[in-house]
């Protein structure tokens, strides 16, 4: 059974960096059939895919255009986890953030969600 | 970006009803369409993938159909546990979600 366990702060100051980590059990971040994504949800923007990392003989990343200039998703094979860094946050980045496993384009396993509030 | 538009936004129904939710894509996504159910305070749950494939463990009263730009999620004989919000999501180009359809008790 795949489980995704998120960790990270729930409060970030404006213009700082939002950092979250997703620990994977029951699968591998280096899996050749899964990709690993971050999704956020807010009343203003609904469900929004932010980006993904995946391995196919080398590491690859894809990011949503809306955050492409501010986001990094980093895999960590030694800890079997992946992380999100979102730079220069503003109150509009306040949302529930989820890490997700994706297979065949479908988001089949989700983390528990982390409410991140951007405020001073 | 491919836009996903769901209708209706709110659907009032009774236990035992058959309900249908529609999702339209702004351009063809072939069959790269998934459906999710979300309850308050919980992460979305995958119901259907690749337009018509039932995820393991999901009751057979859920059914998905469509291809190209128009898709439907049908719930045959609505159960009390089915009152929730439903989302479609495309993975043909990048990934985008619909705005959601809330199924409420009539």
CSV table of N, CA, C and O in Angstrom, one decimal, chain B residues 29-102:
chain,number,residue,atom,x,y,z
B,29,UNK,N,-8.5,16.1,-25.8
B,29,UNK,CA,-7.5,15.4,-24.9
B,29,UNK,C,-7.6,13.9,-25.1
B,29,UNK,O,-7.1,13.2,-24.2
B,30,UNK,N,-8.0,13.4,-26.2
B,30,UNK,CA,-8.3,12.0,-26.5
B,30,UNK,C,-9.0,11.4,-25.3
B,30,UNK,O,-10.1,11.7,-25.1
B,31,UNK,N,-8.3,10.5,-24.6
B,31,UNK,CA,-9.0,9.9,-23.4
B,31,UNK,C,-8.2,10.1,-22.1
B,31,UNK,O,-8.4,9.4,-21.1
B,32,UNK,N,-7.4,11.2,-22.1
B,32,UNK,CA,-6.6,11.5,-20.9
B,32,UNK,C,-7.4,12.3,-19.9
B,32,UNK,O,-7.1,13.4,-19.6
B,33,UNK,N,-8.4,11.6,-19.3
B,33,UNK,CA,-9.3,12.3,-18.5
B,33,UNK,C,-9.5,11.4,-17.2
B,33,UNK,O,-9.8,10.2,-17.4
B,34,UNK,N,-9.5,12.0,-16.1
B,34,UNK,CA,-9.7,11.3,-14.8
B,34,UNK,C,-10.8,12.0,-14.0
B,34,UNK,O,-11.0,13.2,-14.2
B,35,UNK,N,-11.5,11.3,-13.2
B,35,UNK,CA,-12.5,11.8,-12.3
B,35,UNK,C,-12.1,11.5,-10.8
B,35,UNK,O,-11.6,10.5,-10.5
B,36,UNK,N,-12.4,12.5,-9.9
B,36,UNK,CA,-12.1,12.4,-8.5
B,36,UNK,C,-13.4,12.8,-7.7
B,36,UNK,O,-14.2,13.6,-8.1
B,37,UNK,N,-13.4,12.2,-6.5
B,37,UNK,CA,-14.4,12.6,-5.5
B,37,UNK,C,-13.7,13.2,-4.3
B,37,UNK,O,-12.6,12.7,-3.9
B,38,UNK,N,-14.2,14.3,-3.8
B,38,UNK,CA,-13.6,14.9,-2.7
B,38,UNK,C,-14.6,15.2,-1.6
B,38,UNK,O,-15.7,15.8,-1.9
B,39,UNK,N,-14.3,14.9,-0.4
B,39,UNK,CA,-15.2,15.2,0.8
B,39,UNK,C,-14.5,16.3,1.6
B,39,UNK,O,-13.2,16.4,1.6
B,40,UNK,N,-15.2,17.0,2.4
B,40,UNK,CA,-14.6,18.1,3.2
B,40,UNK,C,-13.5,17.7,4.0
B,40,UNK,O,-13.6,16.7,4.8
B,41,UNK,N,-12.4,18.4,4.0
B,41,UNK,CA,-11.2,18.1,4.8
B,41,UNK,C,-10.4,16.9,4.4
B,41,UNK,O,-9.4,16.5,5.1
B,42,UNK,N,-10.7,16.3,3.2
B,42,UNK,CA,-10.0,15.2,2.7
B,42,UNK,C,-9.3,15.5,1.4
B,42,UNK,O,-9.8,16.4,0.6
B,43,UNK,N,-8.3,14.7,1.0
B,43,UNK,CA,-7.8,14.8,-0.3
B,43,UNK,C,-8.7,14.2,-1.3
B,43,UNK,O,-9.5,13.3,-1.0
B,44,UNK,N,-8.6,14.6,-2.6
B,44,UNK,CA,-9.4,14.0,-3.6
B,44,UNK,C,-9.1,12.5,-3.7
B,44,UNK,O,-8.0,12.0,-3.5
B,45,UNK,N,-10.1,11.7,-4.2
B,45,UNK,CA,-10.0,10.3,-4.4
B,45,UNK,C,-10.2,9.9,-5.8
B,45,UNK,O,-11.2,10.3,-6.4
B,46,UNK,N,-9.3,9.2,-6.4
B,46,UNK,CA,-9.4,8.8,-7.8
B,46,UNK,C,-10.6,7.8,-8.0
B,46,UNK,O,-10.6,6.8,-7.3
B,47,UNK,N,-11.5,8.1,-8.9
B,47,UNK,CA,-12.6,7.2,-9.3
B,47,UNK,C,-12.4,6.5,-10.6
B,47,UNK,O,-12.6,5.3,-10.8
B,48,UNK,N,-12.1,7.3,-11.6
B,48,UNK,CA,-12.0,6.9,-13.0
B,48,UNK,C,-10.7,7.4,-13.6
B,48,UNK,O,-10.4,8.6,-13.4
B,49,UNK,N,-10.0,6.6,-14.4
B,49,UNK,CA,-8.8,7.1,-15.2
B,49,UNK,C,-9.0,6.7,-16.6
B,49,UNK,O,-9.7,5.7,-17.0
B,50,UNK,N,-8.3,7.4,-17.5
B,50,UNK,CA,-8.3,7.2,-18.9
B,50,UNK,C,-9.8,7.1,-19.4
B,50,UNK,O,-10.2,6.2,-20.1
B,51,UNK,N,-10.6,8.1,-18.9
B,51,UNK,CA,-12.0,8.3,-19.3
B,51,UNK,C,-13.0,7.3,-18.8
B,51,UNK,O,-14.1,7.7,-18.5
B,52,UNK,N,-12.6,6.0,-18.9
B,52,UNK,CA,-13.7,5.0,-18.6
B,52,UNK,C,-13.2,3.9,-17.7
B,52,UNK,O,-14.0,2.9,-17.6
B,53,UNK,N,-12.0,3.9,-17.2
B,53,UNK,CA,-11.5,2.8,-16.4
B,53,UNK,C,-11.7,3.0,-14.9
B,53,UNK,O,-11.3,4.1,-14.4
B,54,UNK,N,-12.4,2.1,-14.3
B,54,UNK,CA,-12.7,2.2,-12.9
B,54,UNK,C,-11.5,1.9,-12.0
B,54,UNK,O,-10.9,0.8,-12.2
B,55,UNK,N,-11.2,2.8,-11.2
B,55,UNK,CA,-10.0,2.5,-10.3
B,55,UNK,C,-10.4,1.4,-9.3
B,55,UNK,O,-11.5,1.2,-8.9
B,56,UNK,N,-9.4,0.6,-9.0
B,56,UNK,CA,-9.6,-0.6,-8.1
B,56,UNK,C,-10.2,-0.1,-6.8
B,56,UNK,O,-9.8,0.9,-6.1
B,57,UNK,N,-11.2,-0.8,-6.4
B,57,UNK,CA,-11.9,-0.6,-5.1
B,57,UNK,C,-13.1,0.4,-5.2
B,57,UNK,O,-13.8,0.6,-4.2
B,58,UNK,N,-13.2,1.0,-6.3
B,58,UNK,CA,-14.3,2.0,-6.5
B,58,UNK,C,-15.6,1.2,-6.9
B,58,UNK,O,-15.6,0.4,-7.8
B,59,UNK,N,-16.7,1.5,-6.3
B,59,UNK,CA,-18.0,0.8,-6.6
B,59,UNK,C,-18.4,0.9,-8.0
B,59,UNK,O,-18.2,2.0,-8.7
B,60,UNK,N,-19.0,-0.1,-8.5
B,60,UNK,CA,-19.3,-0.2,-10.0
B,60,UNK,C,-20.5,0.7,-10.4
B,60,UNK,O,-20.8,0.9,-11.5
B,61,UNK,N,-21.1,1.4,-9.4
B,61,UNK,CA,-22.2,2.4,-9.8
B,61,UNK,C,-21.6,3.6,-10.4
B,61,UNK,O,-22.3,4.4,-11.0
B,62,UNK,N,-20.2,3.8,-10.3
B,62,UNK,CA,-19.6,4.9,-10.9
B,62,UNK,C,-19.1,4.5,-12.3
B,62,UNK,O,-18.5,3.4,-12.5
B,63,UNK,N,-19.4,5.3,-13.3
B,63,UNK,CA,-19.0,5.0,-14.7
B,63,UNK,C,-18.6,6.3,-15.4
B,63,UNK,O,-19.2,7.3,-15.2
B,64,UNK,N,-17.5,6.1,-16.2
B,64,UNK,CA,-17.1,7.3,-17.0
B,64,UNK,C,-17.1,6.9,-18.5
B,64,UNK,O,-17.0,5.8,-18.9
B,65,UNK,N,-17.4,8.0,-19.3
B,65,UNK,CA,-17.4,7.8,-20.8
B,65,UNK,C,-17.0,9.1,-21.4
B,65,UNK,O,-16.9,10.1,-20.8
B,66,UNK,N,-16.7,8.9,-22.7
B,66,UNK,CA,-16.4,10.1,-23.5
B,66,UNK,C,-15.0,10.0,-24.1
B,66,UNK,O,-14.2,9.1,-23.8
B,67,UNK,N,-14.7,10.9,-25.1
B,67,UNK,CA,-13.4,11.0,-25.7
B,67,UNK,C,-13.3,12.3,-26.4
B,67,UNK,O,-14.4,12.9,-26.7
B,68,UNK,N,-12.2,12.8,-26.7
B,68,UNK,CA,-12.0,14.1,-27.4
B,68,UNK,C,-12.2,15.2,-26.5
B,68,UNK,O,-11.3,15.6,-25.7
B,69,UNK,N,-13.3,15.9,-26.6
B,69,UNK,CA,-13.6,17.1,-25.7
B,69,UNK,C,-14.7,16.9,-24.8
B,69,UNK,O,-14.9,17.8,-23.9
B,70,UNK,N,-15.5,15.9,-24.9
B,70,UNK,CA,-16.7,15.8,-24.0
B,70,UNK,C,-16.7,14.5,-23.2
B,70,UNK,O,-16.6,13.4,-23.8
B,71,UNK,N,-16.9,14.6,-21.9
B,71,UNK,CA,-16.8,13.4,-21.0
B,71,UNK,C,-18.0,13.5,-20.0
B,71,UNK,O,-18.4,14.6,-19.7
B,72,UNK,N,-18.4,12.3,-19.5
B,72,UNK,CA,-19.4,12.3,-18.5
B,72,UNK,C,-19.0,11.3,-17.4
B,72,UNK,O,-18.3,10.3,-17.7
B,73,UNK,N,-19.4,11.6,-16.2
B,73,UNK,CA,-19.3,10.8,-15.0
B,73,UNK,C,-20.8,10.5,-14.7
B,73,UNK,O,-21.5,11.4,-14.4
B,74,UNK,N,-21.1,9.2,-14.6
B,74,UNK,CA,-22.5,8.8,-14.2
B,74,UNK,C,-22.4,8.0,-12.9
B,74,UNK,O,-21.5,7.1,-12.7
B,75,UNK,N,-23.3,8.4,-12.0
B,75,UNK,CA,-23.4,7.6,-10.8
B,75,UNK,C,-24.8,6.9,-10.8
B,75,UNK,O,-25.8,7.6,-10.8
B,76,UNK,N,-24.8,5.6,-10.9
B,76,UNK,CA,-26.1,4.9,-11.0
B,76,UNK,C,-26.5,4.6,-9.6
B,76,UNK,O,-25.8,4.0,-8.8
B,77,UNK,N,-27.7,5.0,-9.2
B,77,UNK,CA,-28.3,4.8,-7.9
B,77,UNK,C,-27.4,5.4,-6.8
B,77,UNK,O,-26.6,4.7,-6.1
B,78,UNK,N,-27.5,6.7,-6.7
B,78,UNK,CA,-26.8,7.5,-5.7
B,78,UNK,C,-26.9,7.0,-4.3
B,78,UNK,O,-28.1,6.7,-3.9
B,79,UNK,N,-25.8,6.9,-3.6
B,79,UNK,CA,-25.8,6.4,-2.2
B,79,UNK,C,-25.5,7.5,-1.3
B,79,UNK,O,-24.9,8.5,-1.7
B,80,UNK,N,-25.8,7.4,0.0
B,80,UNK,CA,-25.6,8.5,1.0
B,80,UNK,C,-24.1,8.9,1.0
B,80,UNK,O,-23.8,10.1,1.2
B,81,UNK,N,-23.2,7.9,0.8
B,81,UNK,CA,-21.8,8.2,0.8
B,81,UNK,C,-21.3,9.0,-0.4
B,81,UNK,O,-20.2,9.5,-0.5
B,82,UNK,N,-22.1,9.2,-1.4
B,82,UNK,CA,-21.7,9.8,-2.7
B,82,UNK,C,-21.9,11.3,-2.7
B,82,UNK,O,-21.5,12.0,-3.6
B,83,UNK,N,-22.5,11.9,-1.6
B,83,UNK,CA,-22.7,13.3,-1.6
B,83,UNK,C,-21.3,14.0,-1.3
B,83,UNK,O,-20.8,13.8,-0.2
B,84,UNK,N,-20.8,14.7,-2.3
B,84,UNK,CA,-19.4,15.1,-2.3
B,84,UNK,C,-19.3,16.1,-3.4
B,84,UNK,O,-20.2,16.4,-4.2
B,85,UNK,N,-18.0,16.5,-3.6
B,85,UNK,CA,-17.7,17.3,-4.8
B,85,UNK,C,-16.9,16.5,-5.8
B,85,UNK,O,-16.0,15.7,-5.3
B,86,UNK,N,-17.1,16.6,-7.1
B,86,UNK,CA,-16.5,15.8,-8.1
B,86,UNK,C,-15.7,16.7,-9.0
B,86,UNK,O,-16.2,17.8,-9.4
B,87,UNK,N,-14.5,16.2,-9.4
B,87,UNK,CA,-13.7,17.0,-10.3
B,87,UNK,C,-13.2,16.1,-11.5
B,87,UNK,O,-12.9,14.9,-11.3
B,88,UNK,N,-13.1,16.7,-12.6
B,88,UNK,CA,-12.4,16.1,-13.7
B,88,UNK,C,-11.0,16.7,-13.9
B,88,UNK,O,-10.8,17.8,-13.3
B,89,UNK,N,-10.2,16.0,-14.5
B,89,UNK,CA,-8.8,16.4,-14.7
B,89,UNK,C,-8.2,15.9,-16.0
B,89,UNK,O,-8.3,14.7,-16.2
B,90,UNK,N,-7.5,16.7,-16.7
B,90,UNK,CA,-6.9,16.2,-18.0
B,90,UNK,C,-5.4,16.1,-17.8
B,90,UNK,O,-4.8,16.9,-17.1
B,91,UNK,N,-4.8,15.1,-18.5
B,91,UNK,CA,-3.4,15.0,-18.5
B,91,UNK,C,-2.8,14.8,-19.9
B,91,UNK,O,-1.8,14.2,-20.1
B,92,UNK,N,-3.5,15.4,-20.9
B,92,UNK,CA,-3.0,15.3,-22.2
B,92,UNK,C,-1.9,16.3,-22.4
B,92,UNK,O,-0.8,16.0,-23.0
B,93,UNK,N,-2.1,17.5,-22.0
B,93,UNK,CA,-1.1,18.6,-22.0
B,93,UNK,C,-1.0,19.3,-20.7
B,93,UNK,O,-2.0,19.9,-20.3
B,94,UNK,N,0.2,19.2,-20.1
B,94,UNK,CA,0.2,19.7,-18.7
B,94,UNK,C,-0.9,18.9,-17.9
B,94,UNK,O,-1.2,17.8,-18.3
B,95,UNK,N,-1.4,19.5,-16.8
B,95,UNK,CA,-2.5,18.9,-16.1
B,95,UNK,C,-3.4,20.0,-15.6
B,95,UNK,O,-2.9,21.0,-14.9
B,96,UNK,N,-4.7,19.9,-15.8
B,96,UNK,CA,-5.6,20.9,-15.3
B,96,UNK,C,-6.9,20.2,-14.8
B,96,UNK,O,-7.3,19.2,-15.3
B,97,UNK,N,-7.5,20.8,-13.8
B,97,UNK,CA,-8.7,20.3,-13.2
B,97,UNK,C,-9.9,21.2,-13.6
B,97,UNK,O,-9.8,22.4,-13.9
B,98,UNK,N,-11.1,20.6,-13.6
B,98,UNK,CA,-12.3,21.3,-13.7
B,98,UNK,C,-12.5,22.1,-12.4
B,98,UNK,O,-11.8,21.8,-11.4
B,99,UNK,N,-13.6,22.9,-12.4
B,99,UNK,CA,-13.9,23.7,-11.2
B,99,UNK,C,-14.7,23.0,-10.1
B,99,UNK,O,-14.8,23.5,-9.0
B,100,UNK,N,-15.2,21.8,-10.5
B,100,UNK,CA,-15.9,21.0,-9.5
B,100,UNK,C,-17.4,21.0,-9.6
B,100,UNK,O,-18.0,22.0,-10.1
B,101,UNK,N,-18.0,19.9,-9.3
B,101,UNK,CA,-19.5,19.8,-9.2
B,101,UNK,C,-19.8,19.3,-7.8
B,101,UNK,O,-19.4,18.2,-7.4
B,102,UNK,N,-20.6,20.1,-7.1
B,102,UNK,CA,-21.0,19.6,-5.8
B,102,UNK,C,-22.4,18.9,-5.9
B,102,UNK,O,-23.3,19.4,-6.4
